Amino acid sequence: MNRKDMLNKLQEPEKVWDMVVVGGGATGLGVAVDAATRGYSVVLLEMADFAKSTSSRSTKLVHGGVRYLQKGDVALVLEALRERGRMKANAPHLVKDQAFVISNYTYWDNFLYFCGLTLYDLLSFGFGYGRSRFISPKKVMEYLPTSVKKGLKGGIVYHDGQFDDSRMAINLAQTSADNGGVILNKAKVSGIVHDQNGKVAGVKFVDMESGKEMQLKAKSVINACGILVDDLMAMDSPGHSKMVTPSQGVHLVLDIKFLQSDY
Ligand SMILES: Cc1cc2nc3c(=O)[nH]c(=O)nc-3n(C[C@H](O)[C@H](O)[C@H](O)COP(=O)(O)OP(=O)(O)OC[C@H]3O[C@@H](n4cnc5c(N)ncnc54)[C@H](O)[C@@H]3O)c2cc1C
């Protein structure tokens, strides 16, 4: 991927692209792969760098939505488990199995988590990362030696995935480019272009390297701006009321001596 070559591909002002994707995080890059591999002409514009925002700051888990099972949203869990399986099949160099131990201090929790996580395994229909199993209190202490021993009734080992989020993003960018997608970083969308009927017909963007403003015509514009989704909406319809309230997650990084385990 060469930025100059990508920029050169955008020098035909009259060309009408099938799709312009705004935002080079996981969502936008995924759309750009999907579009390019289906034969659509697609341009992705990212104002900073690929995965600069939330998509390089996740907890790095490829989860099948285990917490949605508790809420009874089986359809969502099925979809997430299938996606989890595809990520491992398509990017085995970036996705690996991660085993977790849930340590339980009541017999009811042993029963509840064993049943729930076994259902989680069954729903993965051959896309599983490994079977869940019950383990004794002694095994819990072996697997997680710094656990609180008093009152421990057992534990459940279950599996999900772990991945390198920013490398995944770069690989998606490369895959889209290999399939004809034009993927440009340091390109900030500054306005939406409309046709005579007021329909979205393209975008204006600023090449952040040269400061030059350019325009692209497109049949569709995809808003994949993450937490800035409303800013792009406001460019299309001033007075747009906000859909998203940004929130922030916090990761605590602990020394290995705290857990002394790979679980
Ligand atoms: C604390 C935390 C932990 C998480 N952990 C996990 C996890 O373990 N596993 C998991 O699967 N998911 C996790 N997620 C969710 C996941 O990280 C997000 O769903 C995902 O990264 C969102 O990607 P995105 O592409 O929608 O947004 P973003 O990554 O925010 O990308 C949007 C991009 O749009 C660009 N942009 C904005 N405006 C413009 C403009 N005008 N012109 C050009 N570009 C523009 C931005 O620069 C940005 O790069 C976590 C999220 C958080 C907050």
PDB file of C-alpha atoms and ligand atoms in Angstrom:
ATOM      1  CA  MET A   1       0.000   0.000   0.000  1.00  0.00           C
ATOM      2  CA  ASN A   2       1.522   3.238  -1.131  1.00  0.00           C
ATOM      3  CA  ARG A   3      -0.198   6.492  -0.130  1.00  0.00           C
ATOM      4  CA  LYS A   4       0.988   8.415  -3.200  1.00  0.00           C
ATOM      5  CA  ASP A   5      -0.389   5.713  -5.538  1.00  0.00           C
ATOM      6  CA  MET A   6      -3.689   5.754  -3.656  1.00  0.00           C
ATOM      7  CA  LEU A   7      -3.923   9.546  -3.948  1.00  0.00           C
ATOM      8  CA  ASN A   8      -3.165   9.355  -7.690  1.00  0.00           C
ATOM      9  CA  LYS A   9      -6.165   7.049  -8.116  1.00  0.00           C
ATOM     10  CA  LEU A  10      -8.415   9.861  -6.851  1.00  0.00           C
ATOM     11  CA  GLN A  11      -7.416  12.416  -9.476  1.00  0.00           C
ATOM     12  CA  GLU A  12     -10.405  11.877 -11.810  1.00  0.00           C
ATOM     13  CA  PRO A  13     -12.982  14.392 -10.494  1.00  0.00           C
ATOM     14  CA  GLU A  14     -15.762  13.093 -12.783  1.00  0.00           C
ATOM     15  CA  LYS A  15     -15.453   9.444 -11.746  1.00  0.00           C
ATOM     16  CA  VAL A  16     -18.481   8.227  -9.748  1.00  0.00           C
ATOM     17  CA  TRP A  17     -17.412   5.699  -7.106  1.00  0.00           C
ATOM     18  CA  ASP A  18     -19.864   3.053  -5.907  1.00  0.00           C
ATOM     19  CA  MET A  19     -18.986   3.800  -2.314  1.00  0.00           C
ATOM     20  CA  VAL A  20     -16.993   6.202  -0.175  1.00  0.00           C
ATOM     21  CA  VAL A  21     -16.364   4.951   3.362  1.00  0.00           C
ATOM     22  CA  VAL A  22     -15.532   7.595   5.972  1.00  0.00           C
ATOM     23  CA  GLY A  23     -13.455   6.231   8.858  1.00  0.00           C
ATOM     24  CA  GLY A  24     -10.602   3.718   8.893  1.00  0.00           C
ATOM     25  CA  GLY A  25     -11.388   1.792  12.071  1.00  0.00           C
ATOM     26  CA  ALA A  26     -12.629  -1.810  12.296  1.00  0.00           C
ATOM     27  CA  THR A  27     -16.059  -0.916  10.897  1.00  0.00           C
ATOM     28  CA  GLY A  28     -14.927   1.158   7.913  1.00  0.00           C
ATOM     29  CA  LEU A  29     -12.122  -1.229   6.981  1.00  0.00           C
ATOM     30  CA  GLY A  30     -14.499  -4.197   7.223  1.00  0.00           C
ATOM     31  CA  VAL A  31     -16.922  -2.414   4.890  1.00  0.00           C
ATOM     32  CA  ALA A  32     -14.047  -1.629   2.496  1.00  0.00           C
ATOM     33  CA  VAL A  33     -13.039  -5.312   2.339  1.00  0.00           C
ATOM     34  CA  ASP A  34     -16.631  -6.406   1.819  1.00  0.00           C
ATOM     35  CA  ALA A  35     -17.237  -3.821  -0.927  1.00  0.00           C
ATOM     36  CA  ALA A  36     -13.981  -4.456  -2.819  1.00  0.00           C
ATOM     37  CA  THR A  37     -14.331  -8.245  -2.737  1.00  0.00           C
ATOM     38  CA  ARG A  38     -17.890  -7.925  -4.123  1.00  0.00           C
ATOM     39  CA  GLY A  39     -16.532  -5.927  -7.058  1.00  0.00           C
ATOM     40  CA  TYR A  40     -17.677  -2.439  -6.016  1.00  0.00           C
ATOM     41  CA  SER A  41     -15.388   0.524  -6.588  1.00  0.00           C
ATOM     42  CA  VAL A  42     -14.657   1.793  -3.081  1.00  0.00           C
ATOM     43  CA  VAL A  43     -12.611   4.577  -1.503  1.00  0.00           C
ATOM     44  CA  LEU A  44     -11.947   4.682   2.238  1.00  0.00           C
ATOM     45  CA  LEU A  45     -10.883   7.996   3.807  1.00  0.00           C
ATOM     46  CA  GLU A  46      -9.327   8.083   7.282  1.00  0.00           C
ATOM     47  CA  MET A  47      -8.464  11.451   8.830  1.00  0.00           C
ATOM     48  CA  ALA A  48      -5.615  10.210  11.057  1.00  0.00           C
ATOM     49  CA  ASP A  49      -4.242   6.703  10.617  1.00  0.00           C
ATOM     50  CA  PHE A  50      -5.862   3.278  10.352  1.00  0.00           C
ATOM     51  CA  ALA A  51      -7.146   2.061  13.731  1.00  0.00           C
ATOM     52  CA  LYS A  52      -5.944   5.319  15.301  1.00  0.00           C
ATOM     53  CA  SER A  53      -9.067   5.563  17.444  1.00  0.00           C
ATOM     54  CA  THR A  54     -11.066   2.923  19.379  1.00  0.00           C
ATOM     55  CA  SER A  55      -9.997   0.105  17.054  1.00  0.00           C
ATOM     56  CA  SER A  56      -6.462  -0.033  18.488  1.00  0.00           C
ATOM     57  CA  ARG A  57      -7.572   0.427  22.111  1.00  0.00           C
ATOM     58  CA  SER A  58      -9.904  -2.509  22.660  1.00  0.00           C
ATOM     59  CA  THR A  59      -9.506  -5.231  25.290  1.00  0.00           C
ATOM     60  CA  LYS A  60      -8.227  -7.419  22.388  1.00  0.00           C
ATOM     61  CA  LEU A  61     -10.873 -10.080  22.944  1.00  0.00           C
ATOM     62  CA  VAL A  62     -12.600 -11.935  20.132  1.00  0.00           C
ATOM     63  CA  HIS A  63     -15.683 -12.875  22.068  1.00  0.00           C
ATOM     64  CA  GLY A  64     -18.774 -14.662  20.945  1.00  0.00           C
ATOM     65  CA  GLY A  65     -20.923 -12.379  23.082  1.00  0.00           C
ATOM     66  CA  VAL A  66     -21.060 -14.552  26.196  1.00  0.00           C
ATOM     67  CA  ARG A  67     -22.583 -11.709  28.231  1.00  0.00           C
ATOM     68  CA  TYR A  68     -25.520 -11.410  25.805  1.00  0.00           C
ATOM     69  CA  LEU A  69     -26.423 -15.011  26.632  1.00  0.00           C
ATOM     70  CA  GLN A  70     -27.268 -13.873  30.156  1.00  0.00           C
ATOM     71  CA  LYS A  71     -29.730 -11.415  28.578  1.00  0.00           C
ATOM     72  CA  GLY A  72     -31.230 -14.191  26.430  1.00  0.00           C
ATOM     73  CA  ASP A  73     -30.218 -12.578  23.111  1.00  0.00           C
ATOM     74  CA  VAL A  74     -29.452 -15.901  21.392  1.00  0.00           C
ATOM     75  CA  ALA A  75     -29.574 -14.480  17.828  1.00  0.00           C
ATOM     76  CA  LEU A  76     -26.831 -11.981  18.660  1.00  0.00           C
ATOM     77  CA  VAL A  77     -24.709 -14.663  20.341  1.00  0.00           C
ATOM     78  CA  LEU A  78     -25.075 -16.951  17.294  1.00  0.00           C
ATOM     79  CA  GLU A  79     -23.938 -14.157  14.981  1.00  0.00           C
ATOM     80  CA  ALA A  80     -21.008 -13.195  17.225  1.00  0.00           C
ATOM     81  CA  LEU A  81     -19.888 -16.835  17.563  1.00  0.00           C
ATOM     82  CA  ARG A  82     -19.924 -17.293  13.792  1.00  0.00           C
ATOM     83  CA  GLU A  83     -17.900 -14.083  13.331  1.00  0.00           C
ATOM     84  CA  ARG A  84     -15.484 -15.246  16.019  1.00  0.00           C
ATOM     85  CA  GLY A  85     -14.974 -18.511  14.087  1.00  0.00           C
ATOM     86  CA  ARG A  86     -14.452 -16.662  10.804  1.00  0.00           C
ATOM     87  CA  MET A  87     -11.864 -14.341  12.349  1.00  0.00           C
ATOM     88  CA  LYS A  88      -9.821 -17.330  13.494  1.00  0.00           C
ATOM     89  CA  ALA A  89     -10.161 -19.088  10.134  1.00  0.00           C
ATOM     90  CA  ASN A  90      -9.292 -15.960   8.103  1.00  0.00           C
ATOM     91  CA  ALA A  91      -6.548 -14.541  10.333  1.00  0.00           C
ATOM     92  CA  PRO A  92      -4.951 -17.388  12.319  1.00  0.00           C
ATOM     93  CA  HIS A  93      -1.776 -15.282  12.620  1.00  0.00           C
ATOM     94  CA  LEU A  94      -3.684 -12.649  14.652  1.00  0.00           C
ATOM     95  CA  VAL A  95      -6.281 -14.629  16.612  1.00  0.00           C
ATOM     96  CA  LYS A  96      -5.491 -17.156  19.305  1.00  0.00           C
ATOM     97  CA  ASP A  97      -7.413 -19.215  21.820  1.00  0.00           C
ATOM     98  CA  GLN A  98      -7.583 -17.729  25.314  1.00  0.00           C
ATOM     99  CA  ALA A  99      -8.765 -19.935  28.195  1.00  0.00           C
ATOM    100  CA  PHE A 100     -10.503 -18.272  31.159  1.00  0.00           C
ATOM    101  CA  VAL A 101     -11.258 -19.589  34.632  1.00  0.00           C
ATOM    102  CA  ILE A 102     -14.376 -18.472  36.465  1.00  0.00           C
ATOM    103  CA  SER A 103     -13.851 -19.283  40.132  1.00  0.00           C
ATOM    104  CA  ASN A 104     -17.073 -19.927  42.021  1.00  0.00           C
ATOM    105  CA  TYR A 105     -17.868 -19.493  45.700  1.00  0.00           C
ATOM    106  CA  THR A 106     -21.350 -21.107  45.609  1.00  0.00           C
ATOM    107  CA  TYR A 107     -22.494 -24.484  44.197  1.00  0.00           C
ATOM    108  CA  TRP A 108     -25.275 -22.648  42.371  1.00  0.00           C
ATOM    109  CA  ASP A 109     -22.687 -20.592  40.430  1.00  0.00           C
ATOM    110  CA  ASN A 110     -20.870 -23.823  39.475  1.00  0.00           C
ATOM    111  CA  PHE A 111     -24.132 -25.158  38.042  1.00  0.00           C
ATOM    112  CA  LEU A 112     -25.190 -21.873  36.427  1.00  0.00           C
ATOM    113  CA  TYR A 113     -21.878 -21.101  34.690  1.00  0.00           C
ATOM    114  CA  PHE A 114     -21.338 -24.715  33.611  1.00  0.00           C
ATOM    115  CA  CYS A 115     -24.790 -24.859  31.969  1.00  0.00           C
ATOM    116  CA  GLY A 116     -24.513 -21.367  30.441  1.00  0.00           C
ATOM    117  CA  LEU A 117     -21.033 -21.879  29.046  1.00  0.00           C
ATOM    118  CA  THR A 118     -21.860 -25.366  27.726  1.00  0.00           C
ATOM    119  CA  LEU A 119     -24.786 -23.783  25.868  1.00  0.00           C
ATOM    120  CA  TYR A 120     -22.326 -21.127  24.583  1.00  0.00           C
ATOM    121  CA  ASP A 121     -20.092 -23.966  23.233  1.00  0.00           C
ATOM    122  CA  LEU A 122     -23.038 -25.763  21.627  1.00  0.00           C
ATOM    123  CA  LEU A 123     -24.192 -22.569  19.888  1.00  0.00           C
ATOM    124  CA  SER A 124     -20.780 -22.199  18.256  1.00  0.00           C
ATOM    125  CA  PHE A 125     -21.605 -25.211  16.001  1.00  0.00           C
ATOM    126  CA  GLY A 126     -18.096 -26.275  15.039  1.00  0.00           C
ATOM    127  CA  PHE A 127     -16.689 -22.721  15.278  1.00  0.00           C
ATOM    128  CA  GLY A 128     -15.696 -23.355  18.901  1.00  0.00           C
ATOM    129  CA  TYR A 129     -12.307 -22.553  20.434  1.00  0.00           C
ATOM    130  CA  GLY A 130     -12.496 -25.368  23.041  1.00  0.00           C
ATOM    131  CA  ARG A 131     -15.040 -27.060  25.329  1.00  0.00           C
ATOM    132  CA  SER A 132     -15.965 -25.604  28.717  1.00  0.00           C
ATOM    133  CA  ARG A 133     -15.386 -27.850  31.721  1.00  0.00           C
ATOM    134  CA  PHE A 134     -15.911 -27.909  35.457  1.00  0.00           C
ATOM    135  CA  ILE A 135     -12.781 -27.955  37.634  1.00  0.00           C
ATOM    136  CA  SER A 136     -12.371 -28.695  41.330  1.00  0.00           C
ATOM    137  CA  PRO A 137     -11.296 -26.056  43.908  1.00  0.00           C
ATOM    138  CA  LYS A 138      -7.843 -27.700  43.920  1.00  0.00           C
ATOM    139  CA  LYS A 139      -7.530 -27.211  40.143  1.00  0.00           C
ATOM    140  CA  VAL A 140      -8.715 -23.591  40.424  1.00  0.00           C
ATOM    141  CA  MET A 141      -5.838 -22.945  42.871  1.00  0.00           C
ATOM    142  CA  GLU A 142      -3.445 -24.712  40.474  1.00  0.00           C
ATOM    143  CA  TYR A 143      -4.610 -22.620  37.481  1.00  0.00           C
ATOM    144  CA  LEU A 144      -4.996 -19.323  39.396  1.00  0.00           C
ATOM    145  CA  PRO A 145      -2.639 -19.654  42.386  1.00  0.00           C
ATOM    146  CA  THR A 146      -3.406 -16.186  43.754  1.00  0.00           C
ATOM    147  CA  SER A 147      -7.170 -16.837  44.075  1.00  0.00           C
ATOM    148  CA  VAL A 148      -8.929 -16.547  47.426  1.00  0.00           C
ATOM    149  CA  LYS A 149      -9.047 -20.175  48.666  1.00  0.00           C
ATOM    150  CA  LYS A 150     -11.542 -19.725  51.502  1.00  0.00           C
ATOM    151  CA  GLY A 151     -15.051 -20.798  50.446  1.00  0.00           C
ATOM    152  CA  LEU A 152     -13.975 -21.819  46.921  1.00  0.00           C
ATOM    153  CA  LYS A 153     -16.445 -24.384  45.511  1.00  0.00           C
ATOM    154  CA  GLY A 154     -14.883 -24.992  42.082  1.00  0.00           C
ATOM    155  CA  GLY A 155     -14.562 -23.283  38.755  1.00  0.00           C
ATOM    156  CA  ILE A 156     -15.352 -23.376  35.063  1.00  0.00           C
ATOM    157  CA  VAL A 157     -12.747 -23.192  32.325  1.00  0.00           C
ATOM    158  CA  TYR A 158     -14.072 -21.690  29.109  1.00  0.00           C
ATOM    159  CA  HIS A 159     -12.554 -20.414  25.876  1.00  0.00           C
ATOM    160  CA  ASP A 160     -12.815 -17.269  23.810  1.00  0.00           C
ATOM    161  CA  GLY A 161     -10.311 -15.583  21.509  1.00  0.00           C
ATOM    162  CA  GLN A 162      -7.653 -12.927  21.816  1.00  0.00           C
ATOM    163  CA  PHE A 163      -6.441 -10.821  18.887  1.00  0.00           C
ATOM    164  CA  ASP A 164      -4.150  -8.038  17.784  1.00  0.00           C
ATOM    165  CA  ASP A 165      -6.704  -5.344  16.945  1.00  0.00           C
ATOM    166  CA  SER A 166      -4.469  -2.833  15.168  1.00  0.00           C
ATOM    167  CA  ARG A 167      -2.710  -5.453  13.035  1.00  0.00           C
ATOM    168  CA  MET A 168      -6.115  -6.851  12.127  1.00  0.00           C
ATOM    169  CA  ALA A 169      -7.070  -3.355  10.921  1.00  0.00           C
ATOM    170  CA  ILE A 170      -3.909  -3.052   8.812  1.00  0.00           C
ATOM    171  CA  ASN A 171      -4.533  -6.494   7.307  1.00  0.00           C
ATOM    172  CA  LEU A 172      -8.118  -5.484   6.429  1.00  0.00           C
ATOM    173  CA  ALA A 173      -6.757  -2.340   4.718  1.00  0.00           C
ATOM    174  CA  GLN A 174      -4.274  -4.481   2.765  1.00  0.00           C
ATOM    175  CA  THR A 175      -6.976  -6.993   1.782  1.00  0.00           C
ATOM    176  CA  SER A 176      -9.251  -4.260   0.501  1.00  0.00           C
ATOM    177  CA  ALA A 177      -6.368  -2.667  -1.439  1.00  0.00           C
ATOM    178  CA  ASP A 178      -5.384  -6.079  -2.906  1.00  0.00           C
ATOM    179  CA  ASN A 179      -8.939  -6.333  -4.210  1.00  0.00           C
ATOM    180  CA  GLY A 180      -8.950  -2.903  -5.839  1.00  0.00           C
ATOM    181  CA  GLY A 181     -10.078  -0.730  -2.887  1.00  0.00           C
ATOM    182  CA  VAL A 182      -8.491   2.723  -2.557  1.00  0.00           C
ATOM    183  CA  ILE A 183      -7.511   3.184   1.074  1.00  0.00           C
ATOM    184  CA  LEU A 184      -6.210   6.586   2.119  1.00  0.00           C
ATOM    185  CA  ASN A 185      -5.053   7.793   5.535  1.00  0.00           C
ATOM    186  CA  LYS A 186      -4.549  11.437   6.562  1.00  0.00           C
ATOM    187  CA  ALA A 187      -7.642  12.341   4.532  1.00  0.00           C
ATOM    188  CA  LYS A 188     -10.243  14.213   6.566  1.00  0.00           C
ATOM    189  CA  VAL A 189     -13.774  14.419   5.222  1.00  0.00           C
ATOM    190  CA  SER A 190     -14.816  18.061   5.546  1.00  0.00           C
ATOM    191  CA  GLY A 191     -18.202  18.110   3.812  1.00  0.00           C
ATOM    192  CA  ILE A 192     -20.932  16.119   2.113  1.00  0.00           C
ATOM    193  CA  VAL A 193     -21.799  16.872  -1.508  1.00  0.00           C
ATOM    194  CA  HIS A 194     -25.470  16.780  -2.565  1.00  0.00           C
ATOM    195  CA  ASP A 195     -27.090  16.584  -6.019  1.00  0.00           C
ATOM    196  CA  GLN A 196     -29.891  18.891  -7.288  1.00  0.00           C
ATOM    197  CA  ASN A 197     -32.445  16.795  -5.398  1.00  0.00           C
ATOM    198  CA  GLY A 198     -30.579  17.114  -2.116  1.00  0.00           C
ATOM    199  CA  LYS A 199     -29.454  13.488  -2.224  1.00  0.00           C
ATOM    200  CA  VAL A 200     -25.958  12.597  -0.990  1.00  0.00           C
ATOM    201  CA  ALA A 201     -23.690  12.442  -4.049  1.00  0.00           C
ATOM    202  CA  GLY A 202     -20.150  12.485  -2.677  1.00  0.00           C
ATOM    203  CA  VAL A 203     -17.733  14.033  -0.195  1.00  0.00           C
ATOM    204  CA  LYS A 204     -15.160  16.787   0.140  1.00  0.00           C
ATOM    205  CA  PHE A 205     -11.970  15.904   1.939  1.00  0.00           C
ATOM    206  CA  VAL A 206      -8.698  17.519   2.923  1.00  0.00           C
ATOM    207  CA  ASP A 207      -5.403  15.792   2.213  1.00  0.00           C
ATOM    208  CA  MET A 208      -3.813  16.445   5.617  1.00  0.00           C
ATOM    209  CA  GLU A 209      -0.295  16.127   4.147  1.00  0.00           C
ATOM    210  CA  SER A 210      -0.663  18.882   1.541  1.00  0.00           C
ATOM    211  CA  GLY A 211      -3.660  20.779   2.961  1.00  0.00           C
ATOM    212  CA  LYS A 212      -5.377  20.515  -0.441  1.00  0.00           C
ATOM    213  CA  GLU A 213      -9.168  20.058  -0.532  1.00  0.00           C
ATOM    214  CA  MET A 214     -10.525  17.495  -3.006  1.00  0.00           C
ATOM    215  CA  GLN A 215     -13.936  16.225  -3.980  1.00  0.00           C
ATOM    216  CA  LEU A 216     -15.206  12.732  -4.838  1.00  0.00           C
ATOM    217  CA  LYS A 217     -18.489  11.703  -6.429  1.00  0.00           C
ATOM    218  CA  ALA A 218     -20.113   8.595  -5.002  1.00  0.00           C
ATOM    219  CA  LYS A 219     -23.372   6.633  -5.258  1.00  0.00           C
ATOM    220  CA  SER A 220     -23.256   6.035  -1.521  1.00  0.00           C
ATOM    221  CA  VAL A 221     -21.357   7.354   1.490  1.00  0.00           C
ATOM    222  CA  ILE A 222     -20.855   5.113   4.516  1.00  0.00           C
ATOM    223  CA  ASN A 223     -20.483   6.791   7.878  1.00  0.00           C
ATOM    224  CA  ALA A 224     -18.013   4.685   9.904  1.00  0.00           C
ATOM    225  CA  CYS A 225     -16.702   7.527  12.083  1.00  0.00           C
ATOM    226  CA  GLY A 226     -17.023   5.706  15.413  1.00  0.00           C
ATOM    227  CA  ILE A 227     -17.680   8.141  18.256  1.00  0.00           C
ATOM    228  CA  LEU A 228     -17.562  10.995  15.715  1.00  0.00           C
ATOM    229  CA  VAL A 229     -20.506   9.550  13.779  1.00  0.00           C
ATOM    230  CA  ASP A 230     -22.684  12.556  14.651  1.00  0.00           C
ATOM    231  CA  ASP A 231     -20.156  15.065  13.270  1.00  0.00           C
ATOM    232  CA  LEU A 232     -20.531  13.534   9.797  1.00  0.00           C
ATOM    233  CA  MET A 233     -24.315  13.383  10.189  1.00  0.00           C
ATOM    234  CA  ALA A 234     -24.266  17.105  11.012  1.00  0.00           C
ATOM    235  CA  MET A 235     -22.361  17.786   7.758  1.00  0.00           C
ATOM    236  CA  ASP A 236     -25.257  16.154   5.895  1.00  0.00           C
ATOM    237  CA  SER A 237     -28.069  17.722   7.888  1.00  0.00           C
ATOM    238  CA  PRO A 238     -27.189  20.702  10.079  1.00  0.00           C
ATOM    239  CA  GLY A 239     -29.204  20.606  13.283  1.00  0.00           C
ATOM    240  CA  HIS A 240     -28.978  16.802  13.417  1.00  0.00           C
ATOM    241  CA  SER A 241     -29.576  15.679  17.003  1.00  0.00           C
ATOM    242  CA  LYS A 242     -26.850  13.498  18.482  1.00  0.00           C
ATOM    243  CA  MET A 243     -27.267   9.690  18.511  1.00  0.00           C
ATOM    244  CA  VAL A 244     -24.068   8.840  20.379  1.00  0.00           C
ATOM    245  CA  THR A 245     -22.780   9.837  23.780  1.00  0.00           C
ATOM    246  CA  PRO A 246     -19.091   8.990  23.967  1.00  0.00           C
ATOM    247  CA  SER A 247     -18.024   6.958  26.985  1.00  0.00           C
ATOM    248  CA  GLN A 248     -14.673   5.608  27.980  1.00  0.00           C
ATOM    249  CA  GLY A 249     -13.405   2.253  29.209  1.00  0.00           C
ATOM    250  CA  VAL A 250     -10.421   1.861  31.487  1.00  0.00           C
ATOM    251  CA  HIS A 251      -7.856  -0.930  31.287  1.00  0.00           C
ATOM    252  CA  LEU A 252      -5.826  -1.780  34.381  1.00  0.00           C
ATOM    253  CA  VAL A 253      -2.496  -3.394  33.558  1.00  0.00           C
ATOM    254  CA  LEU A 254      -1.234  -5.532  36.435  1.00  0.00           C
ATOM    255  CA  ASP A 255       2.130  -7.114  37.005  1.00  0.00           C
ATOM    256  CA  ILE A 256       2.307 -10.851  36.217  1.00  0.00           C
ATOM    257  CA  LYS A 257       2.900 -11.595  39.919  1.00  0.00           C
ATOM    258  CA  PHE A 258      -0.717 -10.574  40.589  1.00  0.00           C
ATOM    259  CA  LEU A 259      -2.140 -13.548  38.652  1.00  0.00           C
ATOM    260  CA  GLN A 260       0.855 -15.896  37.983  1.00  0.00           C
ATOM    261  CA  SER A 261      -1.098 -17.679  35.289  1.00  0.00           C
ATOM    262  CA  ASP A 262      -1.833 -17.777  31.561  1.00  0.00           C
ATOM    263  CA  TYR A 263      -5.578 -18.068  32.254  1.00  0.00           C
TER     264      TYR A 263
HETATM  265  C1  LIG B   1     -12.606   0.126  26.267  1.00  0.00           C
HETATM  266  C2  LIG B   1     -13.110  -0.692  25.085  1.00  0.00           C
HETATM  267  C3  LIG B   1     -12.797  -2.028  25.002  1.00  0.00           C
HETATM  268  C4  LIG B   1     -13.239  -2.793  23.914  1.00  0.00           C
HETATM  269  N1  LIG B   1     -12.900  -4.116  23.846  1.00  0.00           N
HETATM  270  C5  LIG B   1     -13.278  -4.848  22.774  1.00  0.00           C
HETATM  271  C6  LIG B   1     -12.858  -6.208  22.649  1.00  0.00           C
HETATM  272  O1  LIG B   1     -12.161  -6.751  23.493  1.00  0.00           O
HETATM  273  N2  LIG B   1     -13.252  -6.887  21.542  1.00  0.00           N
HETATM  274  C7  LIG B   1     -14.012  -6.294  20.562  1.00  0.00           C
HETATM  275  O2  LIG B   1     -14.340  -6.973  19.579  1.00  0.00           O
HETATM  276  N3  LIG B   1     -14.418  -5.007  20.651  1.00  0.00           N
HETATM  277  C8  LIG B   1     -14.063  -4.279  21.720  1.00  0.00           C
HETATM  278  N4  LIG B   1     -14.453  -2.971  21.826  1.00  0.00           N
HETATM  279  C9  LIG B   1     -15.280  -2.412  20.763  1.00  0.00           C
HETATM  280  C10 LIG B   1     -14.446  -2.059  19.535  1.00  0.00           C
HETATM  281  O3  LIG B   1     -13.190  -1.544  19.907  1.00  0.00           O
HETATM  282  C11 LIG B   1     -15.214  -1.035  18.702  1.00  0.00           C
HETATM  283  O4  LIG B   1     -16.507  -1.536  18.432  1.00  0.00           O
HETATM  284  C12 LIG B   1     -14.534  -0.755  17.380  1.00  0.00           C
HETATM  285  O5  LIG B   1     -13.167  -0.441  17.520  1.00  0.00           O
HETATM  286  C13 LIG B   1     -15.250   0.395  16.693  1.00  0.00           C
HETATM  287  O6  LIG B   1     -14.648   0.598  15.452  1.00  0.00           O
HETATM  288  P1  LIG B   1     -15.150   1.745  14.501  1.00  0.00           P
HETATM  289  O7  LIG B   1     -14.449   1.567  13.201  1.00  0.00           O
HETATM  290  O8  LIG B   1     -16.628   1.749  14.473  1.00  0.00           O
HETATM  291  O9  LIG B   1     -14.703   3.110  15.221  1.00  0.00           O
HETATM  292  P2  LIG B   1     -13.249   3.767  15.389  1.00  0.00           P
HETATM  293  O10 LIG B   1     -12.183   2.773  15.664  1.00  0.00           O
HETATM  294  O11 LIG B   1     -13.399   4.880  16.360  1.00  0.00           O
HETATM  295  O12 LIG B   1     -12.952   4.362  13.950  1.00  0.00           O
HETATM  296  C14 LIG B   1     -13.557   5.529  13.456  1.00  0.00           C
HETATM  297  C15 LIG B   1     -12.538   6.244  12.596  1.00  0.00           C
HETATM  298  O13 LIG B   1     -13.176   7.311  11.905  1.00  0.00           O
HETATM  299  C16 LIG B   1     -12.214   8.321  11.720  1.00  0.00           C
HETATM  300  N5  LIG B   1     -12.928   9.567  11.413  1.00  0.00           N
HETATM  301  C17 LIG B   1     -13.796  10.247  12.202  1.00  0.00           C
HETATM  302  N6  LIG B   1     -14.226  11.355  11.563  1.00  0.00           N
HETATM  303  C18 LIG B   1     -13.634  11.366  10.348  1.00  0.00           C
HETATM  304  C19 LIG B   1     -13.663  12.270   9.236  1.00  0.00           C
HETATM  305  N7  LIG B   1     -14.392  13.397   9.257  1.00  0.00           N
HETATM  306  N8  LIG B   1     -12.918  11.977   8.131  1.00  0.00           N
HETATM  307  C20 LIG B   1     -12.163  10.842   8.092  1.00  0.00           C
HETATM  308  N9  LIG B   1     -12.078   9.980   9.116  1.00  0.00           N
HETATM  309  C21 LIG B   1     -12.802  10.233  10.224  1.00  0.00           C
HETATM  310  C22 LIG B   1     -11.455   8.343  13.060  1.00  0.00           C
HETATM  311  O14 LIG B   1     -10.171   8.945  12.933  1.00  0.00           O
HETATM  312  C23 LIG B   1     -11.388   6.858  13.403  1.00  0.00           C
HETATM  313  O15 LIG B   1     -10.150   6.271  13.007  1.00  0.00           O
HETATM  314  C24 LIG B   1     -14.020  -2.179  22.902  1.00  0.00           C
HETATM  315  C25 LIG B   1     -14.322  -0.819  22.985  1.00  0.00           C
HETATM  316  C26 LIG B   1     -13.874  -0.082  24.053  1.00  0.00           C
HETATM  317  C27 LIG B   1     -14.190   1.387  24.103  1.00  0.00           C
END
